[in-house]
Tab-separated table of C-alpha atoms and ligand atoms in Angstrom:
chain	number	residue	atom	x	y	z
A	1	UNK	CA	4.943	-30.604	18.820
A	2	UNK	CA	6.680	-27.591	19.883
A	3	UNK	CA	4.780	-24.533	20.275
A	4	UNK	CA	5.520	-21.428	17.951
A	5	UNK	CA	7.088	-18.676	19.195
A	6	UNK	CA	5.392	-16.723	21.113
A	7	UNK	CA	5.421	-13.428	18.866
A	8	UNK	CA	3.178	-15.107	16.767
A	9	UNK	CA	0.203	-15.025	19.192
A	10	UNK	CA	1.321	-10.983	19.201
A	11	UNK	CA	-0.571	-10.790	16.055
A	12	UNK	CA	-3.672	-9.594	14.949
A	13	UNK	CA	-5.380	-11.862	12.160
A	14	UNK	CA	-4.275	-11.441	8.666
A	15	UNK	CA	-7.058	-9.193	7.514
A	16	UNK	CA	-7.928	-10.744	4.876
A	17	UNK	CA	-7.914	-14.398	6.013
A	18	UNK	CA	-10.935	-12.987	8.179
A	19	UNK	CA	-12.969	-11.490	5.056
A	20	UNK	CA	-12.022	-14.406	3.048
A	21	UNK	CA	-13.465	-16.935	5.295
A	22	UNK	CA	-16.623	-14.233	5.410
A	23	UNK	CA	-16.881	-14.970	1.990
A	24	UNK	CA	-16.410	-18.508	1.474
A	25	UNK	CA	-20.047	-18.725	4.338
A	26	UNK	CA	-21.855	-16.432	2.421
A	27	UNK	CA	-21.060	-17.609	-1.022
A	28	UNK	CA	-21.454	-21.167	0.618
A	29	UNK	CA	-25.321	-19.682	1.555
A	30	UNK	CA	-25.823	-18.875	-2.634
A	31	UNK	CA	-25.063	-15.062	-2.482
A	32	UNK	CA	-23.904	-13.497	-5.347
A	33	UNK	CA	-21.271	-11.548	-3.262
A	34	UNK	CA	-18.958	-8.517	-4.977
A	35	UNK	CA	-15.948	-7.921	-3.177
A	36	UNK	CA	-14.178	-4.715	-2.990
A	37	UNK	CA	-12.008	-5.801	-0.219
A	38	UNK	CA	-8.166	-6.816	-1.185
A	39	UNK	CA	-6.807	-4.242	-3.141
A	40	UNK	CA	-5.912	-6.516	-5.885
A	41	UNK	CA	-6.557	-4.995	-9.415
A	42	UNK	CA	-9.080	-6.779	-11.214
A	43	UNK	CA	-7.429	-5.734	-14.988
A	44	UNK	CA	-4.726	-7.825	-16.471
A	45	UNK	CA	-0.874	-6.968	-16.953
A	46	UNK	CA	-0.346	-5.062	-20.154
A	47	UNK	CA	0.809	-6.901	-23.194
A	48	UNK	CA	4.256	-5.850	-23.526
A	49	UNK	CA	5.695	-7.013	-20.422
A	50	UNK	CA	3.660	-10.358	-20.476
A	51	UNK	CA	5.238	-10.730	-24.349
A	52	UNK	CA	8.686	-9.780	-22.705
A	53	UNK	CA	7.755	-12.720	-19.823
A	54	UNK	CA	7.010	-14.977	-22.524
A	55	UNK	CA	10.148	-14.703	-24.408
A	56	UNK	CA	12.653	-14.393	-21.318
A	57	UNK	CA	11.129	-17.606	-19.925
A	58	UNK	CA	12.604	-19.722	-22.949
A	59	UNK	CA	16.279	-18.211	-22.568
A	60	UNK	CA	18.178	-20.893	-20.498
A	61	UNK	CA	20.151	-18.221	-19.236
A	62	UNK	CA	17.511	-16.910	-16.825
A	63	UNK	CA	16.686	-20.420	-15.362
A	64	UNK	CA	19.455	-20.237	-12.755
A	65	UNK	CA	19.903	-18.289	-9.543
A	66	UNK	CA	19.147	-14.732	-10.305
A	67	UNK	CA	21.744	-12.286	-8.613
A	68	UNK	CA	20.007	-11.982	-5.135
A	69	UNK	CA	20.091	-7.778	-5.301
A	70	UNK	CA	18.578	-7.537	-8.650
A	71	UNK	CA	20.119	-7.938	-12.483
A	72	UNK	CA	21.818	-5.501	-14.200
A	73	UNK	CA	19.027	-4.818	-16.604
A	74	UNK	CA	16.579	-3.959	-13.799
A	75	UNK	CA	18.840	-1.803	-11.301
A	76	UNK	CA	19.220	0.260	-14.712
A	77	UNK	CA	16.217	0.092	-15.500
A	78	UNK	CA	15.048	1.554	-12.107
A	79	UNK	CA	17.250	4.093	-11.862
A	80	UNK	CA	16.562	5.505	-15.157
A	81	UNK	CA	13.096	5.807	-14.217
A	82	UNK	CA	13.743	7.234	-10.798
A	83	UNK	CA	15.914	10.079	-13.135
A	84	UNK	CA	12.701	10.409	-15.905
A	85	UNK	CA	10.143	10.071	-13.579
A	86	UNK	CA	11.504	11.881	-10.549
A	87	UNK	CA	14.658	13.578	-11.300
A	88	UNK	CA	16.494	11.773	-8.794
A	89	UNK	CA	19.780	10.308	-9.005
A	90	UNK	CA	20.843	6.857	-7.559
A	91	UNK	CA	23.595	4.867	-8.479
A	92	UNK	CA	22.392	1.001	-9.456
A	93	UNK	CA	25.325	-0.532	-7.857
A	94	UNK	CA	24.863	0.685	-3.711
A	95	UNK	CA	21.332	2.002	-4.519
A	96	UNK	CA	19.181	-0.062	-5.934
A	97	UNK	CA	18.211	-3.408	-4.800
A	98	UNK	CA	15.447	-5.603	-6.454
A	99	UNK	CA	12.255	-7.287	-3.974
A	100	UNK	CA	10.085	-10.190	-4.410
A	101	UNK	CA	7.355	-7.356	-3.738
A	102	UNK	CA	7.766	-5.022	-1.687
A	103	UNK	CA	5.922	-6.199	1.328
A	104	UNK	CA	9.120	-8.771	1.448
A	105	UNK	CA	10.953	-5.395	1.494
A	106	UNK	CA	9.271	-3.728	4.232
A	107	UNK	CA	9.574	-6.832	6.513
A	108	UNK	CA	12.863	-7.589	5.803
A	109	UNK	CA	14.378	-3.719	6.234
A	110	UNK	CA	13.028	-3.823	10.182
A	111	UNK	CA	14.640	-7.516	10.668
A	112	UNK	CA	17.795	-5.803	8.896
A	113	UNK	CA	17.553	-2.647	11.888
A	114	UNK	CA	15.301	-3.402	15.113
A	115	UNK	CA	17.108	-5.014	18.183
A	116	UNK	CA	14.680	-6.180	20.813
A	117	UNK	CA	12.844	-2.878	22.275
A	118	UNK	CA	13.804	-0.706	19.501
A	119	UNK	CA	10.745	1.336	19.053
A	120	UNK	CA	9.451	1.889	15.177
A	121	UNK	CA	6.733	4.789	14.479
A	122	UNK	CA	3.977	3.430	12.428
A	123	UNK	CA	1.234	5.010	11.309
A	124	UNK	CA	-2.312	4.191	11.821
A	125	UNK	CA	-4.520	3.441	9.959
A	126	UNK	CA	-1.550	1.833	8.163
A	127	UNK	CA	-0.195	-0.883	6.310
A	128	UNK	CA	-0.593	-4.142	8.844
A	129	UNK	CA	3.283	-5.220	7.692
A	130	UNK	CA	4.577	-2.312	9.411
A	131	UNK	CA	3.508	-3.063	13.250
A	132	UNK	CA	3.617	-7.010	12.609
A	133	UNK	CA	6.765	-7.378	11.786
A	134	UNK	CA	7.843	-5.136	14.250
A	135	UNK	CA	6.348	-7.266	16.737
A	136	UNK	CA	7.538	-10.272	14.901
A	137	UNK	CA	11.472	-8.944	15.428
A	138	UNK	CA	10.567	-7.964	19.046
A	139	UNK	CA	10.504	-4.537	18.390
A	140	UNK	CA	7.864	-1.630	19.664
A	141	UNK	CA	5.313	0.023	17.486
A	142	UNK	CA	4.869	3.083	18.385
A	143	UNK	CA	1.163	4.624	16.914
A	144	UNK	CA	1.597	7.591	14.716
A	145	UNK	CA	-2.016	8.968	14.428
A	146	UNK	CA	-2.856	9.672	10.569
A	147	UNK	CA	-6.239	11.857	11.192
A	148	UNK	CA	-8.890	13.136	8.977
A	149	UNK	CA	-8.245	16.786	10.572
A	150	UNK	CA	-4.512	16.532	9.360
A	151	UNK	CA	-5.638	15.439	6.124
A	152	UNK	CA	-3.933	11.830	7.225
A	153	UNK	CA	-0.694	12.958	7.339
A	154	UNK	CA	1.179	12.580	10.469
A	155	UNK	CA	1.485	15.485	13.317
A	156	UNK	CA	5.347	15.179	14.526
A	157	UNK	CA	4.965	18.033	17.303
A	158	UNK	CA	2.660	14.594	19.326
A	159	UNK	CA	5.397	12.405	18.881
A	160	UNK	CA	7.500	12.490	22.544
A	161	UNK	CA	10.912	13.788	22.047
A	162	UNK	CA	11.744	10.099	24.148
A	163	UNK	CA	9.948	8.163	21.794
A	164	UNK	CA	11.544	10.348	18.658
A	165	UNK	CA	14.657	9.163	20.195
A	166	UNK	CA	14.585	5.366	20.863
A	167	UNK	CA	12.957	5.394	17.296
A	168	UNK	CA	14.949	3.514	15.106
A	169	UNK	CA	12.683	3.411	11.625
A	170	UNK	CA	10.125	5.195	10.657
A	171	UNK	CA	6.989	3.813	7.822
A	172	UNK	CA	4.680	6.385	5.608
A	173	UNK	CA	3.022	5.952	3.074
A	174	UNK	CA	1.880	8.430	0.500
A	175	UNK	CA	-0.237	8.223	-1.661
A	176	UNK	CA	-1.689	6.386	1.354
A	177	UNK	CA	-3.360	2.993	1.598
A	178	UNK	CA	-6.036	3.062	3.168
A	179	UNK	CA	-6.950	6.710	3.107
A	180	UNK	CA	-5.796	7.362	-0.648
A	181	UNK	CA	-4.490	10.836	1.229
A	182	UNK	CA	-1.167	12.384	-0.695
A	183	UNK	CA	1.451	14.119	0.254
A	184	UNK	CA	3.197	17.807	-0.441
A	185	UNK	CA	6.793	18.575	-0.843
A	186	UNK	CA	6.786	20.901	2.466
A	187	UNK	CA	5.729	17.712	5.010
A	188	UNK	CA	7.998	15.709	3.525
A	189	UNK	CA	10.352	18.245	4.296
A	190	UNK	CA	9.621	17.959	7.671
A	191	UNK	CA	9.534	14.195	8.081
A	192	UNK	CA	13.167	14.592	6.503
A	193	UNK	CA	14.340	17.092	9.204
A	194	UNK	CA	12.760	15.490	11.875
A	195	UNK	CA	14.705	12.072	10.986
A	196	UNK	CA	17.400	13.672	10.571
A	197	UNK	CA	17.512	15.863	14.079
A	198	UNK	CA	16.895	11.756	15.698
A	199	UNK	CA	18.578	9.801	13.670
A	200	UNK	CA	16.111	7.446	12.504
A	201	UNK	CA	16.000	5.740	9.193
A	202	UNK	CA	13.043	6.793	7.180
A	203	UNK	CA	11.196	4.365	4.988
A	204	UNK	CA	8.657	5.799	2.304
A	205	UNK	CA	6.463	2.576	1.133
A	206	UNK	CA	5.619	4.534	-2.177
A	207	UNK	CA	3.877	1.365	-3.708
A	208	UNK	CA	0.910	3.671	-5.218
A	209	UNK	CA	3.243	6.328	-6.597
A	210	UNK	CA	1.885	5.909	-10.309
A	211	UNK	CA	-1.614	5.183	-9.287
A	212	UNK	CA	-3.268	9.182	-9.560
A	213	UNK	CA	-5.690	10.866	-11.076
A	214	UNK	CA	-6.379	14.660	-12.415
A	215	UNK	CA	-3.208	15.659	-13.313
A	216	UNK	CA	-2.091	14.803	-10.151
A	217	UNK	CA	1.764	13.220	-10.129
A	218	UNK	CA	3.271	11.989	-6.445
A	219	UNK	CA	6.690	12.607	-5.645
A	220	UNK	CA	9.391	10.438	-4.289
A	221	UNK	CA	10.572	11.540	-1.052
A	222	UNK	CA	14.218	11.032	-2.374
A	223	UNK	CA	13.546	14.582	-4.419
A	224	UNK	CA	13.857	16.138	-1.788
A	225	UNK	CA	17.192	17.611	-0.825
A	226	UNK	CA	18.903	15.628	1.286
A	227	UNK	CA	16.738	12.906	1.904
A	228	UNK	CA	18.940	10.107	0.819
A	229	UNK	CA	20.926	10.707	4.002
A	230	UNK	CA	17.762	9.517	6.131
A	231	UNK	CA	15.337	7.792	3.540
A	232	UNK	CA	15.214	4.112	1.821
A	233	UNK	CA	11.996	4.208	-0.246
A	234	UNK	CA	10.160	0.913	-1.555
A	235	UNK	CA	8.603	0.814	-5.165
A	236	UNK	CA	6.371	-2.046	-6.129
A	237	UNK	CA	5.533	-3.145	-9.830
A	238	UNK	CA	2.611	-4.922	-8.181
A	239	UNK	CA	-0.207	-2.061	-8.552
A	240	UNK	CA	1.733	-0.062	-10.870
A	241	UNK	CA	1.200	-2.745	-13.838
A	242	UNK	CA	-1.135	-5.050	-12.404
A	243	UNK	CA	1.371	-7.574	-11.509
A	244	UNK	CA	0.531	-8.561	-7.796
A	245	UNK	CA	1.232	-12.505	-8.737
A	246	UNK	CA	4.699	-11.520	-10.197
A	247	UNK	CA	6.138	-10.348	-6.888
A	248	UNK	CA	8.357	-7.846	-8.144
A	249	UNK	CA	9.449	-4.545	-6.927
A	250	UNK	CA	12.458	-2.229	-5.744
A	251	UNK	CA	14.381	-0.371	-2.645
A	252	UNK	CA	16.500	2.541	-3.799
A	253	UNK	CA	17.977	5.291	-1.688
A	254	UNK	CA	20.093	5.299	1.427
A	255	UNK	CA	23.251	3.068	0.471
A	256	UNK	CA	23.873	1.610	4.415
A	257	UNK	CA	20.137	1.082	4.315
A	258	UNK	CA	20.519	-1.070	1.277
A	259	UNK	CA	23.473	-2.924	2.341
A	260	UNK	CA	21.620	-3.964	5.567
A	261	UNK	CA	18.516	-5.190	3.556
A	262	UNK	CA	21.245	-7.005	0.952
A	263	UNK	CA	22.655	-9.033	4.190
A	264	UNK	CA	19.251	-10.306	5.370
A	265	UNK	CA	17.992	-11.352	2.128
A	266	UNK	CA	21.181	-12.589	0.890
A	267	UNK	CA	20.417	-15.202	3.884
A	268	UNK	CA	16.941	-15.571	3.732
A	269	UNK	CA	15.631	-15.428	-0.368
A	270	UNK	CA	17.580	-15.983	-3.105
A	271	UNK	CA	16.150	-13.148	-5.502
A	272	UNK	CA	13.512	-12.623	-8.237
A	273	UNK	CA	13.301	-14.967	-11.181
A	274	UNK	CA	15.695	-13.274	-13.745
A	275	UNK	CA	12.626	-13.574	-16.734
A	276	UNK	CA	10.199	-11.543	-14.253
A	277	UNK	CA	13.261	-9.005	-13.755
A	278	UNK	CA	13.264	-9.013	-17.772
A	279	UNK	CA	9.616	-8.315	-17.862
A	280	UNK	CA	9.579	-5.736	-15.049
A	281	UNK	CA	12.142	-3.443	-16.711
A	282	UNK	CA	10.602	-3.337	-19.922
A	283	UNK	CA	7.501	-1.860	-17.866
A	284	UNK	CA	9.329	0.454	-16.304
A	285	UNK	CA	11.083	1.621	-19.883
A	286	UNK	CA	7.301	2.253	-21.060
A	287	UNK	CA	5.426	3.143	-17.214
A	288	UNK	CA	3.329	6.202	-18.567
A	289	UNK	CA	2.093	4.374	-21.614
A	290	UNK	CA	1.391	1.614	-19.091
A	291	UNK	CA	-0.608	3.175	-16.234
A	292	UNK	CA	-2.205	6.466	-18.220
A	293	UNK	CA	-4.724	3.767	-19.503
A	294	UNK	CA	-5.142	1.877	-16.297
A	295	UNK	CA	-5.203	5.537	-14.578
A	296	UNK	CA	-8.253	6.617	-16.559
A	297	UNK	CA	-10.197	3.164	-15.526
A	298	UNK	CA	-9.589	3.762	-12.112
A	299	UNK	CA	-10.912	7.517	-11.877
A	300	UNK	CA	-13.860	6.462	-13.527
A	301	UNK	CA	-14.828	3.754	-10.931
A	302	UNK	CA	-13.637	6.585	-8.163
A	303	UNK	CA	-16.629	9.007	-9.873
A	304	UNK	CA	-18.911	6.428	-10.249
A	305	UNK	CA	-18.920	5.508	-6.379
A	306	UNK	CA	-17.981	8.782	-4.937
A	307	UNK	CA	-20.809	10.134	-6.664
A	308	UNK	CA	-23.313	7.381	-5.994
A	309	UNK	CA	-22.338	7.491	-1.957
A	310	UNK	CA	-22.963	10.966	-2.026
A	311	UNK	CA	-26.260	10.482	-3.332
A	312	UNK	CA	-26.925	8.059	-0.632
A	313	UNK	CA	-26.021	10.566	1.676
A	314	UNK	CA	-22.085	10.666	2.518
A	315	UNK	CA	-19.851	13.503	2.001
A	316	UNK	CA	-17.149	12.246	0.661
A	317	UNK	CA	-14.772	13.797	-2.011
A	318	UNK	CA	-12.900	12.457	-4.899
A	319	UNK	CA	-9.558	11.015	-3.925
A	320	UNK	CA	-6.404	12.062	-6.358
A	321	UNK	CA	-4.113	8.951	-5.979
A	322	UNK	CA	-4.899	5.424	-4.721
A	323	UNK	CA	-8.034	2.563	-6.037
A	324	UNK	CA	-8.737	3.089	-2.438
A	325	UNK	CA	-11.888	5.026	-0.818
A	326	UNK	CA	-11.436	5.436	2.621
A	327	UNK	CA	-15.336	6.334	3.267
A	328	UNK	CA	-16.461	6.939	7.103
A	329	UNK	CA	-19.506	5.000	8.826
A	330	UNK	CA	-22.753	6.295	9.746
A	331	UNK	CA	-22.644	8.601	13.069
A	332	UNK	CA	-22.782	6.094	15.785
A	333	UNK	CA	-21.931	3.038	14.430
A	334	UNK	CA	-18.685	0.748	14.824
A	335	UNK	CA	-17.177	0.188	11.386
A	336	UNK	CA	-17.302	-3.858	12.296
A	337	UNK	CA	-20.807	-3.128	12.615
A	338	UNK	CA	-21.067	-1.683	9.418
A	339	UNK	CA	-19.609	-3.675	7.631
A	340	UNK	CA	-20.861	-6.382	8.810
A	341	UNK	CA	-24.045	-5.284	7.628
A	342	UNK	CA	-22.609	-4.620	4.317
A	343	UNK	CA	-22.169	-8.320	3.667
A	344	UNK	CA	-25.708	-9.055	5.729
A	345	UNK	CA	-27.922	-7.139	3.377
A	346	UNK	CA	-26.188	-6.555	0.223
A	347	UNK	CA	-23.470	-9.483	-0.043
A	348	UNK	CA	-20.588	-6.407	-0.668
A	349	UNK	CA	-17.598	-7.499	1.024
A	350	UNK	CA	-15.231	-4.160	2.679
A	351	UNK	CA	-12.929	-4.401	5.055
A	352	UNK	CA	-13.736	-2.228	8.447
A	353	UNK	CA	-10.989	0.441	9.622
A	354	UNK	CA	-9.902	-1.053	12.647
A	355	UNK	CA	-8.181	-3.656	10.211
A	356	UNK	CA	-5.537	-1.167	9.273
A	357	UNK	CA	-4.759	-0.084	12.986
A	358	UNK	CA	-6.777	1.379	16.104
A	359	UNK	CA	-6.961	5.244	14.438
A	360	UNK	CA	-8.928	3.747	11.704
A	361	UNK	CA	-12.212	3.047	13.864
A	362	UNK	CA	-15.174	4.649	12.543
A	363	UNK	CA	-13.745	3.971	8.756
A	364	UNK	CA	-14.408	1.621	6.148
A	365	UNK	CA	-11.969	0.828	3.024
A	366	UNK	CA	-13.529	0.732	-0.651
A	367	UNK	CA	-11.237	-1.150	-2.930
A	368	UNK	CA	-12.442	-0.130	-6.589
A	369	UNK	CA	-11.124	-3.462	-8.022
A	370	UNK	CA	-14.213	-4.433	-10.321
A	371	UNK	CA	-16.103	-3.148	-13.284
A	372	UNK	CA	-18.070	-0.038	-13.529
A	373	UNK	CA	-21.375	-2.462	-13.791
A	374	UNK	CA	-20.615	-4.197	-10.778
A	375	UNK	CA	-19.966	-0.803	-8.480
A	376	UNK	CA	-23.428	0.338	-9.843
A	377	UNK	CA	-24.932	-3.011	-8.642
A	378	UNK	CA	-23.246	-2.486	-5.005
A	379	UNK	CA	-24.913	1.397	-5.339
A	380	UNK	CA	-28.088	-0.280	-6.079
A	381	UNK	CA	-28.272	-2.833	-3.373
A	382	UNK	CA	-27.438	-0.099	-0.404
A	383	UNK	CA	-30.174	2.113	-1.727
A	384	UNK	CA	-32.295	-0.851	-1.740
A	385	UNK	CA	-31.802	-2.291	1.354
A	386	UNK	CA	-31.588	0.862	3.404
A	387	UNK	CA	-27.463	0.913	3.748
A	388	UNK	CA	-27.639	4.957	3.117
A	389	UNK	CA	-25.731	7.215	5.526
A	390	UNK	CA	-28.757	9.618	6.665
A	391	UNK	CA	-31.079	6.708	7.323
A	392	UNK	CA	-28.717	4.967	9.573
A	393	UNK	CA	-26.633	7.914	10.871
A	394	UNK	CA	-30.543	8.647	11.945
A	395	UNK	CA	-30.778	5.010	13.427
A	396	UNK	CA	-27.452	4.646	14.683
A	397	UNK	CA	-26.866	7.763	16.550
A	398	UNK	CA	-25.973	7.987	19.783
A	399	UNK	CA	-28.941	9.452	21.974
B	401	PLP	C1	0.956	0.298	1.231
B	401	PLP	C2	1.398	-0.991	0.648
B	401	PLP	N1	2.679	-1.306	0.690
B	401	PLP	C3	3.137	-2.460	0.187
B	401	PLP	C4	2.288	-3.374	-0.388
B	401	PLP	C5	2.850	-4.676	-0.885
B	401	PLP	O1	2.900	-4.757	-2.249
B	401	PLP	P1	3.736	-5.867	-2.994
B	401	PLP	O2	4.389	-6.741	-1.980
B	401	PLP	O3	2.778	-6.598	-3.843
B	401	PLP	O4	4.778	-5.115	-3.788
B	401	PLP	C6	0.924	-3.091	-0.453
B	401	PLP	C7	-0.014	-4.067	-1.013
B	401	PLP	O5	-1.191	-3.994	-0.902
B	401	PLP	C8	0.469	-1.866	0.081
B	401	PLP	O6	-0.828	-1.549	0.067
């Protein structure tokens, strides 16, 4: 057999292929383990679109090809919502393009613009699809520090004015996975000018935009003026509706950037299933009466475990966007260590930070993707088996 090519041995280990083989041992060894690691929601998708699946799967008419950058019904469908929920404008001819998910989006868009040695700014901690796929199309990641001090959003003044140059894309993510951090309309007015002034193309992965808490709405970076010029931004269905097996989602913005992602898929996939485009636009007509429920689930499991951490001894504070707590580990440990650990004593599986990039050492990711009973239980065990941050910030600490 020929060997693969040799990108492949460029990358890391899927993530999750690593915790899911971590579980298989220990539920192998009879532990009752509870897994807050993928952030795949745990709740079912709502009614209405699974009724609108349901019918659309019996019309013959969907069962061929689907038109590989979306149907009608959904490019309207987005770009009403973009105007409702956003007040943007984008036309749903050159603007909007349907994904299987938008992970196939994000990979897609840097085969679509990154010639061998183009470098691509990608933040870490981060989404892994980012600086894989980079790699993958030959391409060099450049690290873009997200740090607690900056509130995990990036610093552009570290970013050499070489590198800002050679750039050719550019990935955030806000509200963030892993961090849960969010974004104001001032840094993203930044990030815009700064693409701008270099020329690179901008790509806002805005997959947890509906996902927030308190009152608290995120913006799409295309509200902001001008940003179209500079800025494709991916939407996925996936978290927004609980619809991660559907693999639907949506680019919109930058028409060029479009057009390039249109060529590479119109050679590599051959679209979305026309029922699931069906289903996905009649959650989009009805997204608030869709995620307000979901929304008040979510904040609920965030106060249950932020609160019971803090009891055990972390500081940590109650995220506004995002299932994700991105909680750090007791002074002096690694977070493999920790969470290691985790799984040792209390069968609670967590990813550690270094998953999501180098930047996101001393960090582990809580996915809140089970029932309030269940989070209590993982409270429980730490407190009973010593997994408290004093006690082993005491142990752990560097001398
Ligand atoms: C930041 C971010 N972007 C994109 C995705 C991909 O979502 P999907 O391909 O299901 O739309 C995920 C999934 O976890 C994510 O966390």
């Amino acid at each position: 057999m020929p060997q693969p090519a040799a990108n492949l041995a460029k990358l890391p280990p899927y993530l999750f292929a690593e915790i899911d083989r971590k579980i298989a041992e220990a539920k192998a060894r009879g532990v009752d383990i509870i897994s807050l690691g993928v952030g795949d929601p745990d709740l079912p998708t709502p009614d209405p679109i699974v009724k609108a699946m349901q019918e659309a799967v019996a019309v013959p008419a969907n069962h061929n090809y689907p038109p590989y950058h979306g149907t009608v019904e959904l490019r309207n469908a987005a770009t009403n919502w973009m105007k409702t929920r956003f007040g943007v404008t984008v036309d749903p001819e050159t603007e909007v393009m349907s994904l299987i998910g938008s992970k196939e989006g994000l990979a897609h868009l840097i085969l679509a613009y990154v010639n061998p040695g183009d470098v691509v700014l990608c933040p870490s901690p981060g989404y892994p699809v980012y600086n894989n796929y980079t790699l993958l199309c030959h391409g060099e990641p450049y690290v873009v520090p997200l740090l607690a001090q900056n509130k995990f959003l990036p610093d552009l003044s570290k970013i050499p004015a070489d590198i800002a140059k050679r750039a050719k894309l550019f990935f955030l993510n806000y509200p963030n996975n892993p961090t849960g951090a969010i974004i104001d309309e001032a840094k993203i007015k930044e990030i815009v000018a700064f693409c701008r002034e270099n020329d690179i193309l901008l790509c806002h992965d805005n997959a947890y935009s509906e996902m927030t808490f308190d009152g608290y709405r995120a913006p799409s970076f295309l509200s902001v003026e001008g940003a179209k010029d500079v800025c494709i931004e991916m939407f996925s269905l996936s978290k927004m509706y609980n619809m991660t097996g559907w693999r639907v989602g949506f680019a919109t913005g930058n028409p060029a950037a479009i057009k390039a992602l249109g060529t590479v898929k119109n050679n590599t996939d051959s679209g979305v299933f026309k029922a699931i485009q069906h289903a996905a636009a009649v959650g989009l007509d009805m997204s608030d009466e869709l995620t307000k429920d979901l929304n008040t689930i979510y904040s609920r499991r965030r106060d249950i475990f932020v609160e019971g951490l803090n009891r055990l001894g972390w500081d940590c504070p109650k995220n506004e966007a995002t299932f994700y707590l991105w909680v750090p580990v007791p002074t002096g440990m690694k977070s493999v260590e920790f969470v290691s650990m985790l799984l040792e004593k209390c069968g609670v599986v967590v990813p550690p930070g270094t998953g999501y990039g180098p930047e996101g050492e001393g960090f582990f990711r809580v996915a809140l993707t089970v029932p309030d009973d269940r989070l209590k239980e993982v409270l429980a065990r730490m407190e009973r088996e010593g997994v408290t941050f004093k006690q082993l910030a005491k142990q752990g600490a560097p001398a």
